[in-house]
Coordinates of C-alpha atoms in Angstrom, one line a residue:
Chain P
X1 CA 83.2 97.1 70.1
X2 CA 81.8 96.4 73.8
X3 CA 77.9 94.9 72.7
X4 CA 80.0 91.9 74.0
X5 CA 79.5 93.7 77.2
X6 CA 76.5 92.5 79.2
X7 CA 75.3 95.8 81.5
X8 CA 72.4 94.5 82.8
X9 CA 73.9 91.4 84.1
X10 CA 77.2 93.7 85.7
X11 CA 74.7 96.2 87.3
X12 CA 72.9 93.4 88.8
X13 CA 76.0 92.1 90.4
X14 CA 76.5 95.5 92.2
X15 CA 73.0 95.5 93.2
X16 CA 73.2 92.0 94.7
X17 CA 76.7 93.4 96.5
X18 CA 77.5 96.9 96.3
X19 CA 80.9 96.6 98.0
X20 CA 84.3 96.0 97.1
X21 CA 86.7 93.3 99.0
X22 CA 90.1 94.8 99.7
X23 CA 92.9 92.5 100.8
X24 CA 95.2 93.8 102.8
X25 CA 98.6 92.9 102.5
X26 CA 102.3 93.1 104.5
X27 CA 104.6 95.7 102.7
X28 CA 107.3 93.6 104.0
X29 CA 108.5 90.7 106.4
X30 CA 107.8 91.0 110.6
X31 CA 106.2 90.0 113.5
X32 CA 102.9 90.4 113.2
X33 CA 100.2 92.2 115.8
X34 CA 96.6 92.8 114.8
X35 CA 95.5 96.1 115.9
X36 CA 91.6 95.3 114.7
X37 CA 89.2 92.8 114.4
X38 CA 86.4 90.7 112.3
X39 CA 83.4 93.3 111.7
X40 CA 85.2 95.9 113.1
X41 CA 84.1 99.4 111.0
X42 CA 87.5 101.2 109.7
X43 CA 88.6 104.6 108.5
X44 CA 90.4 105.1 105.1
X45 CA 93.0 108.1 104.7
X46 CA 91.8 111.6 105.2
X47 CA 92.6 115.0 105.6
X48 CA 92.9 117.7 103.2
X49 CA 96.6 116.7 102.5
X50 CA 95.0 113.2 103.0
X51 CA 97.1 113.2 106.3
X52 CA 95.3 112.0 108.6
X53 CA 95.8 108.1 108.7
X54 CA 93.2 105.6 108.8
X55 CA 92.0 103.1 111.5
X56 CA 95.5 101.1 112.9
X57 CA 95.1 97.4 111.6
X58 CA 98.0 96.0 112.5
X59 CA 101.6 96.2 113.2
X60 CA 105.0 94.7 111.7
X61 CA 107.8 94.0 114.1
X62 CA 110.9 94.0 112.5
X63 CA 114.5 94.8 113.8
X64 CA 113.2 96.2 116.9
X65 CA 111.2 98.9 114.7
X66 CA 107.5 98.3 115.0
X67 CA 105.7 99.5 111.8
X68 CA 101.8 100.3 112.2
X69 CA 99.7 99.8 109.3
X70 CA 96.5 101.4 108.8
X71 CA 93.7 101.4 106.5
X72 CA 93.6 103.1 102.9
X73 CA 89.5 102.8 103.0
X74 CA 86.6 102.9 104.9
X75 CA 84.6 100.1 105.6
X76 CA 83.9 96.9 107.7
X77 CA 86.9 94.3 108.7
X78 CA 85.3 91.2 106.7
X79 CA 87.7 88.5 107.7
X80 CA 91.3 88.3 109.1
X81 CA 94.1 85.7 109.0
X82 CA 94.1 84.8 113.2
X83 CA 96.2 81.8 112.3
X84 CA 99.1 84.2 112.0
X85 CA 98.7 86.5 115.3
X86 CA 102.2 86.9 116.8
X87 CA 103.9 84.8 113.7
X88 CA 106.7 85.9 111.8
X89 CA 105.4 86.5 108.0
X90 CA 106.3 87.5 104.4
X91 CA 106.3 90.1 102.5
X92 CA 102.8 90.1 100.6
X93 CA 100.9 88.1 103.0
X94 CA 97.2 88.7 102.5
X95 CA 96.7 89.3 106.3
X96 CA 93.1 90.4 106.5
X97 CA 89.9 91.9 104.1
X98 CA 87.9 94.8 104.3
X99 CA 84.9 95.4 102.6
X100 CA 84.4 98.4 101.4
X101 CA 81.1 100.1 100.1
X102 CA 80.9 101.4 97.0
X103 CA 79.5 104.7 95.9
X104 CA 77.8 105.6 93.0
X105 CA 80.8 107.4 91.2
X106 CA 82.8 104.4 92.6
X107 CA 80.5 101.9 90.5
X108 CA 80.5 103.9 87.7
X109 CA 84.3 104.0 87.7
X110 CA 84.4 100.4 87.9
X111 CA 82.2 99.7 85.0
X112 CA 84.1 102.1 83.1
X113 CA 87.3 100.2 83.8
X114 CA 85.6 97.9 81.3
X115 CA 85.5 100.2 78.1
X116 CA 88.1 102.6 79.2
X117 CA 92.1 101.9 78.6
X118 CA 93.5 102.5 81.7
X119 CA 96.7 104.4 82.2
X120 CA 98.4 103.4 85.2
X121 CA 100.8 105.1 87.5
X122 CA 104.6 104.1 86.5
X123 CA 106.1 104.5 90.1
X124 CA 104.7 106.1 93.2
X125 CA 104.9 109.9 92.9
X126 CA 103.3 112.7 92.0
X127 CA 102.0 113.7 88.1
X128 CA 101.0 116.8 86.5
X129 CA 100.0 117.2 82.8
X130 CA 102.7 117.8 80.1
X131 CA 102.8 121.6 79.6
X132 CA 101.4 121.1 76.2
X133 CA 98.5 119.2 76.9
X134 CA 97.8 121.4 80.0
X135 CA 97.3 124.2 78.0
X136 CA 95.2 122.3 75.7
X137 CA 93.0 120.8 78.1
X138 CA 92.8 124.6 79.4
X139 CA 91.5 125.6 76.4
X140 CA 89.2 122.9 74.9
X141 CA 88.7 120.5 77.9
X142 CA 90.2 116.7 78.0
X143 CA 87.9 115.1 76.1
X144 CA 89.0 117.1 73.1
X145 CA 92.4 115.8 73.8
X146 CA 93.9 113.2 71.1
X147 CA 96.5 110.8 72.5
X148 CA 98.5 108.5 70.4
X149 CA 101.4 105.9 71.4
X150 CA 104.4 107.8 72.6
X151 CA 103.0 111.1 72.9
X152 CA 104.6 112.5 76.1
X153 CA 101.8 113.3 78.0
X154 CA 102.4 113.3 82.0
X155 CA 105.3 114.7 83.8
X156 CA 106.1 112.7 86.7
X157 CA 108.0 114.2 89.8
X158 CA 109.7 112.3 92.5
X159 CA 112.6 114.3 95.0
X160 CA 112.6 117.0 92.3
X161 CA 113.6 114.4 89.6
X162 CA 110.9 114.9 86.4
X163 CA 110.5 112.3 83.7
X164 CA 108.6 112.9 80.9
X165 CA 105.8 109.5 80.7
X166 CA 104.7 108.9 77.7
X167 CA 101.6 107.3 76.7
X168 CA 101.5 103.8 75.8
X169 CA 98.1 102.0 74.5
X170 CA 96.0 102.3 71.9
X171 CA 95.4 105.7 70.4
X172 CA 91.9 107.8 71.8
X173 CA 91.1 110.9 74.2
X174 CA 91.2 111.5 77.5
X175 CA 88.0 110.8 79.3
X176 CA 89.2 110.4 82.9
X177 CA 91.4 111.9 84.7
X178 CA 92.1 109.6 88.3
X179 CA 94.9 112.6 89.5
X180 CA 95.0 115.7 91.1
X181 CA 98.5 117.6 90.3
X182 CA 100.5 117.4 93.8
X183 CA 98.9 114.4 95.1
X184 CA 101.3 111.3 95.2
X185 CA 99.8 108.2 93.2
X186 CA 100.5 104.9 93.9
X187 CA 103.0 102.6 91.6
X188 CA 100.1 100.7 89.8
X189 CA 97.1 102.7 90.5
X190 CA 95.4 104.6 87.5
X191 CA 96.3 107.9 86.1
X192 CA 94.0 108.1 82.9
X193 CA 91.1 106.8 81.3
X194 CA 91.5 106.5 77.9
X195 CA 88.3 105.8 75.0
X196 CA 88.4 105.8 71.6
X197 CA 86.2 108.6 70.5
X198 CA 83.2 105.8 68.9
X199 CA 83.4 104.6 72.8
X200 CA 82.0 107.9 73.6
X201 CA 78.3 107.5 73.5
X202 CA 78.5 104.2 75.0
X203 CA 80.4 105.7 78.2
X204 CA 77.8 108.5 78.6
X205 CA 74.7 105.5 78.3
X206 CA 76.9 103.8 81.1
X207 CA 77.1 106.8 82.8
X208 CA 73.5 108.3 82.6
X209 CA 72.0 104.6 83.8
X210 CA 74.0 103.9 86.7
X211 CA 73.1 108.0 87.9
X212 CA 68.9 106.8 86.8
X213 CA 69.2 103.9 88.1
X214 CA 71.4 103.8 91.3
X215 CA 69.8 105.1 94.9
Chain O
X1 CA 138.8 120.4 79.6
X2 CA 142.0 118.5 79.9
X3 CA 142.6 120.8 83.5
X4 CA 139.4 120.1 84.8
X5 CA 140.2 116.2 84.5
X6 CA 143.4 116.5 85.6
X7 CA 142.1 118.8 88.8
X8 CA 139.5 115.9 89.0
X9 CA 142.2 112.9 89.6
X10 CA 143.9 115.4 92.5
X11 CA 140.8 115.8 94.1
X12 CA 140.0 112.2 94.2
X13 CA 143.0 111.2 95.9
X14 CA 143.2 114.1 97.7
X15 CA 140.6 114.6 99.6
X16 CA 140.0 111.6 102.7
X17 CA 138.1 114.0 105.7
X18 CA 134.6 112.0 104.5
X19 CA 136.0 108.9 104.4
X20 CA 138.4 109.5 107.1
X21 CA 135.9 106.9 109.5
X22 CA 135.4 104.3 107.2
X23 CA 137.7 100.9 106.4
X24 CA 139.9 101.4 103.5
X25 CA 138.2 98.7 101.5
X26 CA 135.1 100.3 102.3
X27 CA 136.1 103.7 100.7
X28 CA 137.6 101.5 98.1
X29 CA 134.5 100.2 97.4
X30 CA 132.8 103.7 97.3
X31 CA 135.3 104.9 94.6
X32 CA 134.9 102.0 92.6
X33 CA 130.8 102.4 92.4
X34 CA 131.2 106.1 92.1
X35 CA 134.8 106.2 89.1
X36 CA 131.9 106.3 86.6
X37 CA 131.8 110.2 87.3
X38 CA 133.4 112.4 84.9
X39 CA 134.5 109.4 82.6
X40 CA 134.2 111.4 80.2
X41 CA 134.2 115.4 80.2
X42 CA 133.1 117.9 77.4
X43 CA 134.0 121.4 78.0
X44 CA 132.1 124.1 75.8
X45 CA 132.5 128.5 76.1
X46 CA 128.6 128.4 76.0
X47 CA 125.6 126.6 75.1
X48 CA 121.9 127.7 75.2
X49 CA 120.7 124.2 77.4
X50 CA 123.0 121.8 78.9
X51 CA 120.4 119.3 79.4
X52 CA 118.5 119.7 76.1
X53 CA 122.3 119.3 74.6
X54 CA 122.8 115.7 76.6
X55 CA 119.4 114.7 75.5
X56 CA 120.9 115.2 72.2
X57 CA 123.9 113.7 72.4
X58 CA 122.3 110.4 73.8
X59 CA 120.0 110.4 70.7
X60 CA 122.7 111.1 68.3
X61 CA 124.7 108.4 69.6
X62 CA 122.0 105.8 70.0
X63 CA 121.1 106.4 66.3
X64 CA 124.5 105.1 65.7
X65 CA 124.0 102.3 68.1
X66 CA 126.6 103.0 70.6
X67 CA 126.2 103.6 73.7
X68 CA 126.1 106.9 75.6
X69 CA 129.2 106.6 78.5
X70 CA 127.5 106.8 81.9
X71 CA 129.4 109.6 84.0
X72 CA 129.4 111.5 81.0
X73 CA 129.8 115.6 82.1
X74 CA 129.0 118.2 80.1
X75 CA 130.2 121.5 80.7
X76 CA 129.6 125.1 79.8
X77 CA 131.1 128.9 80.6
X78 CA 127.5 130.3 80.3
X79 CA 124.2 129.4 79.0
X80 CA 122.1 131.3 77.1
X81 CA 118.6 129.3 77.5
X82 CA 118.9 128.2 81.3
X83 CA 116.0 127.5 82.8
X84 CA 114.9 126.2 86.5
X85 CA 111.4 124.1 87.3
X86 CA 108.1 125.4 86.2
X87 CA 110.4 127.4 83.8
X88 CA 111.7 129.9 86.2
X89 CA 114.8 132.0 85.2
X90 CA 118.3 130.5 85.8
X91 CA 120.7 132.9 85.0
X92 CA 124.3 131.3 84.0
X93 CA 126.5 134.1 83.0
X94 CA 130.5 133.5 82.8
X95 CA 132.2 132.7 85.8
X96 CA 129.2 130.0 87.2
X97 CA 129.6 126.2 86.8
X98 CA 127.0 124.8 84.8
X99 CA 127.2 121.0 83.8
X100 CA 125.3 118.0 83.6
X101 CA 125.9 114.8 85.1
X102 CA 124.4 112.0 82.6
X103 CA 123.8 109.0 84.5
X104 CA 122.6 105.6 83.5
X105 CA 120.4 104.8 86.3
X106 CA 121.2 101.2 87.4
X107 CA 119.7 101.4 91.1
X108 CA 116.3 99.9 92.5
X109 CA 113.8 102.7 93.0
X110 CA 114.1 102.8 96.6
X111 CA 117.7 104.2 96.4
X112 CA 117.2 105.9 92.7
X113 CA 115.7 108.4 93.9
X114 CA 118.2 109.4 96.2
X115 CA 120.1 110.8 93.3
X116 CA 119.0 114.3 93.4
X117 CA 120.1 113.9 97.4
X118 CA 123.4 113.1 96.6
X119 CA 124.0 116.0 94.2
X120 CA 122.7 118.4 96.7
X121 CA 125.2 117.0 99.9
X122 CA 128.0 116.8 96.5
X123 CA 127.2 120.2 95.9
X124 CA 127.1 121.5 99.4
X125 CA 130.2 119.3 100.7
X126 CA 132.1 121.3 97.9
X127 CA 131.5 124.2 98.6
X128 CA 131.8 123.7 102.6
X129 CA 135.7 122.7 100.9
X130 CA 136.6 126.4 100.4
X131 CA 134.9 127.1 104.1
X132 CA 131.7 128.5 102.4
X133 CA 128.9 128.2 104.6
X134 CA 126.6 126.6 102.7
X135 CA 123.7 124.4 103.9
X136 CA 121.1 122.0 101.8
X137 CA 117.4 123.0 102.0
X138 CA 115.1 119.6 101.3
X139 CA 115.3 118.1 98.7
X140 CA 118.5 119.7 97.1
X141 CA 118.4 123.7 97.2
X142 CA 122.3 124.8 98.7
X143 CA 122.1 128.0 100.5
X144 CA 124.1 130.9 102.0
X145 CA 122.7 132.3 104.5
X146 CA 119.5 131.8 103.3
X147 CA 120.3 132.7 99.6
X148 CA 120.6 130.6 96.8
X149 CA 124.0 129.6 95.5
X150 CA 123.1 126.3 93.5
X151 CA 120.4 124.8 92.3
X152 CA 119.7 121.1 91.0
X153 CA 117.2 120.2 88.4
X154 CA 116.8 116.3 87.5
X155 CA 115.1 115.2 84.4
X156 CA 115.2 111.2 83.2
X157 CA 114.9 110.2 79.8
X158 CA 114.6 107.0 78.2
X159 CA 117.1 105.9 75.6
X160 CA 115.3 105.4 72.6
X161 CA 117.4 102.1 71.4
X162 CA 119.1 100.8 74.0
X163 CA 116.1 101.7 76.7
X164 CA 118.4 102.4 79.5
X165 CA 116.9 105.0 81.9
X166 CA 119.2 108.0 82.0
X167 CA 119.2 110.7 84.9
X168 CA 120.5 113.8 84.1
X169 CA 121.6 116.3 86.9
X170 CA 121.9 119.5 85.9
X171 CA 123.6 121.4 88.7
X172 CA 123.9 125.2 88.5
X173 CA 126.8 127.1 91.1
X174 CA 127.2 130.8 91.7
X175 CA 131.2 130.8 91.9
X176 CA 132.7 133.9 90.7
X177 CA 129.7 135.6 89.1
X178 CA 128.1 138.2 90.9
X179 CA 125.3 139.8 88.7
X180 CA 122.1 138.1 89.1
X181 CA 119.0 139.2 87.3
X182 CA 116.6 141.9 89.1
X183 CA 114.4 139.6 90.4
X184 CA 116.7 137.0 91.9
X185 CA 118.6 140.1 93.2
X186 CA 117.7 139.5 96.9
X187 CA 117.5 135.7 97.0
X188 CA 120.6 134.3 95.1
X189 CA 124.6 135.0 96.0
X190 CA 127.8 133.8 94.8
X191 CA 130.8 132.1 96.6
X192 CA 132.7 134.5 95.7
X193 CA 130.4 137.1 96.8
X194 CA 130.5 135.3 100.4
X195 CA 133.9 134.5 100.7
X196 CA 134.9 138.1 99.2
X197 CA 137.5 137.0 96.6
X198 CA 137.5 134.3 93.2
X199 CA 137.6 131.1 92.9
X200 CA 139.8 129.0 90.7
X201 CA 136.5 127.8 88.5
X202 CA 138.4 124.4 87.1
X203 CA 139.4 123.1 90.4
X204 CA 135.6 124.0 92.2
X205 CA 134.6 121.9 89.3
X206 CA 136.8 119.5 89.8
X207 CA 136.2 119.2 93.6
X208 CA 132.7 119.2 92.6
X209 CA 133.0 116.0 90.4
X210 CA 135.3 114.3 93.0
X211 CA 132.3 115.2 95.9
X212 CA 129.5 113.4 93.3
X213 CA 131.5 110.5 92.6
X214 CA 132.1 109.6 96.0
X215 CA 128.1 110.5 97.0
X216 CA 126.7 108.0 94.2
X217 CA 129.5 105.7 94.5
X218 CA 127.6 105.7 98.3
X219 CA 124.6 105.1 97.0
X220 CA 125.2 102.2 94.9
X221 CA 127.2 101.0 97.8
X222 CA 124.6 101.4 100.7
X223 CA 122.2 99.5 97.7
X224 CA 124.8 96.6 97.7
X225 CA 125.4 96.5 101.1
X226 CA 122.0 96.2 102.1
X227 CA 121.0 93.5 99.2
X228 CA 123.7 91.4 100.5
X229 CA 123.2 91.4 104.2
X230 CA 119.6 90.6 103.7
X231 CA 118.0 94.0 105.3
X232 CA 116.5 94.9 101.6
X233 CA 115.7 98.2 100.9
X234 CA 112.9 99.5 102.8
X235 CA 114.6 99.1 106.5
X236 CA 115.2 101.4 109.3
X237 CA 118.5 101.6 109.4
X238 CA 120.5 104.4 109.2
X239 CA 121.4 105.3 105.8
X240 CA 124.9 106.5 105.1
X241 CA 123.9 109.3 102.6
X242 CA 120.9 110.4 104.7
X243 CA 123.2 111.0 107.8
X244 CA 125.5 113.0 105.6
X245 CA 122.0 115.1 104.4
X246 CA 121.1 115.9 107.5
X247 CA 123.9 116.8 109.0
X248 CA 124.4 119.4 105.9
X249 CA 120.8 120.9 106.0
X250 CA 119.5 123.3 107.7
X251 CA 115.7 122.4 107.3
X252 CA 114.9 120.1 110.0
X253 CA 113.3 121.7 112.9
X254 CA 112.7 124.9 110.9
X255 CA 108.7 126.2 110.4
X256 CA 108.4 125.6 106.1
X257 CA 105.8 126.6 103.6
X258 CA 105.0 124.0 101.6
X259 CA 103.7 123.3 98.0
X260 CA 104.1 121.0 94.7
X261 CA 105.3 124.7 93.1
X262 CA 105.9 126.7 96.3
X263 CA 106.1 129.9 94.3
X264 CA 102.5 130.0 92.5
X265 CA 100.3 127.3 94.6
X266 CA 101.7 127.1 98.1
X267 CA 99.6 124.6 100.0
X268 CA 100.7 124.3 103.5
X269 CA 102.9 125.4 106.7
X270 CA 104.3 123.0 108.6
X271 CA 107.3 122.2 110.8
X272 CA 109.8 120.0 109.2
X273 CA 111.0 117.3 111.4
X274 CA 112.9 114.7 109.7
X275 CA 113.8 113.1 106.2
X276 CA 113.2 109.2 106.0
X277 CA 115.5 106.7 104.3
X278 CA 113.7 107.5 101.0
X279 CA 114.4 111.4 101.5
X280 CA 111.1 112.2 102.0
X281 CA 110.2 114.9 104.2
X282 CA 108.1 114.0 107.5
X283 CA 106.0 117.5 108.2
X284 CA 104.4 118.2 111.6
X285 CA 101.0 120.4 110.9
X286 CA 99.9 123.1 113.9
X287 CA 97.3 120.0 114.8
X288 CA 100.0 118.5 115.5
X289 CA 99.2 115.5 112.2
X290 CA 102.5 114.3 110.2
X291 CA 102.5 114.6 106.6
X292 CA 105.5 112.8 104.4
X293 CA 105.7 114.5 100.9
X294 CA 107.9 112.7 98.9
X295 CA 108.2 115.8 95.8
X296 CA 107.7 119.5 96.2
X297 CA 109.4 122.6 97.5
X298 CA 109.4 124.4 100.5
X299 CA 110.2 127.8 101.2
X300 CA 111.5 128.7 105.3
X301 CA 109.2 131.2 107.0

């Protein structure tokens, strides 16, 4: 299914540049300030409540209300948009890149994206396991979980409104799981992996050569 | 059923302190985004689950392929199967008001999920009617003196054929009851209980309906208004429905325990400072970092 797949050639490329470019866009229209600068090393979110904000990058004037932005990740400020210091923007306006190293989970993640169906978040909120398959996955682990279209399978809860999310894609189990309940998720970003179950041993070959393999 | 409604129309017109401030076409306006609110009222002696009995009807009625009235209320004397989050107890014995709203959610997402905001100030602007000193603890929670006299619970389905996204509000009131189970014996209370006499249940209910359609009828408006003057969504202005929150609530400035489900995992204490124009909660830890939790439950320490 993925011999189409060439693993030596996509673990070379993260050998020859282990890091990820972010671009790092306005959330909406303003005056814009930089805050940081090329090669300048930046702080992603932390915290136990992931609180405690990241390095300031730059700042959004609009209506008298000046809106800081800071970085979601660590890593270096690779190159930034000077052409628009102190111009009035749009919303979406790739304004500077970070790189960002990658870590060996991180690179396993992203190789995984390749075989594994990816479940992203609907809106930006928080997600907890449908009572159902909690229990299940309480007693026999995820990866004995069977999901199939429509299956509800995620609760999703945003200013105490729940909606039941069900699962669209092709049928498999659940091999990753990208949530914690009570932590809020991005619209977009990834709530499950999904595999059909003849995926498996290719996932733990992925797995156990990126762990051999990576320093 | 039919005095409910009736009850309903008096309250609408008859009931201007709120809008008392704003231009008459502007309160026109309100009504108009909000008339969708009780267009259509079912009144039953009991039911075992008011929203697992909307969830019903929507099916049944997309099966036919018509479509489910937004506004639609349901209403029972008691239920027999209540239940709260995390399947906690609701008790909803004769004498409560327990409905559902069913709502057709036609708002962006910035304002959508408001909704459970505006049932809470409907909720608590009601009862403040009949001068019971109620209060709104974030996100929807209304509160006497601390105790709990009605609760909201929001759950969204998808309708299977026409693939509208309904909200349902289910909204529970302590009126004239006044036996609560053992273990809410301490934390829940009844307006009548408060306010030492009964209530007239139909025209609470009705006031109640006339309170929601004016609060999402803000909503949509404050969506509208914003779209067309160009400030989108996601400005800092003040939001009309958020004023009235905050004005209602006693939780800003208080010291909060917080947690996804307060009750079995808390997480955190912090000091709630302020809701933003999204109605999440802005938290000041003791180390003085913010925290903004957009779902959750807090209890007040």
């Amino acid at each position: 299914m993925h011999d189409d797949i060439d693993f030596d050639q996509i673990l070379n490329q993260y050998r020859s540049d282990p890091f990820e470019y972010i671009d790092v866009r306005t959330s909406h229209t303003g005056l814009l300030q930089f805050r940081a600068k090329e090669e300048d090393v930046v702080e992603g979110v932390t915290g136990e409540w992931q609180h405690i904000k990241g390095t300031l990058l730059f700042e959004l004037e609009r209506e008298r209300n000046i809106k800081p932005v800071h970085s979601s990740v660590i890593g270096v400020v690779s190159s930034i948009e000077r052409s628009l210091e102190g111009k009035f923007v749009e919303a979406g306006e790739t304004v500077m890149t970070i790189r960002h190293p990658l870590k060996k989970r991180e690179i396993i993640e992203r190789i995984l994206k390749n075989v594994l169906s990816i479940f992203p978040a609907p809106e930006r909120a928080k997600y907890f396991f449908a009572m159902d398959i909690q229990s299940r996955i309480d007693k026999h682990g995820q990866r004995s979980i069977s999901i199939k279209p429509n299956d509800e399978i995620l609760t999703m809860s945003l200013m105490k409104r729940d909606t039941p999310v069900s699962y669209q894609g092709a049928p498999g189990i659940i091999h990753s799981v990208y949530f914690e309940p009570g932590q809020t998720i991005d619209q977009g970003q990834p709530l499950l992996g999904i595999c059909s179950e003849d995926t498996l041993p290719l996932i733990q070959k992925i797995i156990a050569r990126v762990k051999a393999e990576w320093d | 059923m039919g005095l409910i409604a009736s009850e309903y129309q008096q309250s609408l017109h008859s009931e201007p302190s709120s809008r008392s401030y704003l231009p008459p076409e502007i309160a026109s306006a309100i009504l108009r985004y909000g008339a969708i609110v009780g267009c259509e009222i079912e009144h039953l002696r009991h039911a075992q689950r008011c929203m697992d009995l909307a969830r019903e009807k929507i099916l049944s009625c997309e099966g036919e392929n018509r479509s489910f009235p937004s506004g639609h209320v349901l209403i029972a004397d008691q239920l027999t199967g209540s239940k709260g989050r995390f399947l906690r107890h609701w008790h909803a014995p004769e004498g409560g008001i327990w409905m559902v709203l069913t709502i057709v959610n036609t708002l962006l997402p910035q304002q959508a999920q408001l909704y459970s905001l505006a049932a809470g100030v409907a909720c608590c602007e009601a009862l403040r009617h009949y001068q019971v000193n109620a209060s709104i603890k974030w996100v929807n929670d209304v509160l006497i003196n601390g105790r709990k006299v009605a609760g909201i619970l929001t759950e969204t389905m998808r309708g299977p054929t026409s693939g509208e996204e309904f909200f349902l509000i289910g909204i529970g009131i302590n009126v004239n009851n006044s036996s609560f189970a053992p273990e809410l014996r301490n934390s829940a209370t009844s307006m009548a209980e408060f306010s030492g006499h009964p209530f007239a249940l139909e025209e609470v209910t009705a006031r109640l309906l006339s309170k929601l359609s004016w609060n999402i009828g803000l909503l949509h408006y404050a969506e509208a208004e914003n779209l067309a003057t160009g400030h989108g969504l996601d400005n800092d202005l003040p939001h009309p429905l958020i004023t009235v929150w905050r004005a209602l609530s006693d939780t800003l400035g208080r010291q909060v325990r917080f947690g996804f489900n307060v009750m079995e995992s808390p997480q955190f204490t912090a000091k709630a400072i302020d809701i933003d124009n999204r109605g999440q909660l802005l938290m000041r830890l003791a180390n003085g970092q913010m925290l903004r939790e957009n779902s959750g439950e807090i209890v007040y320490l």
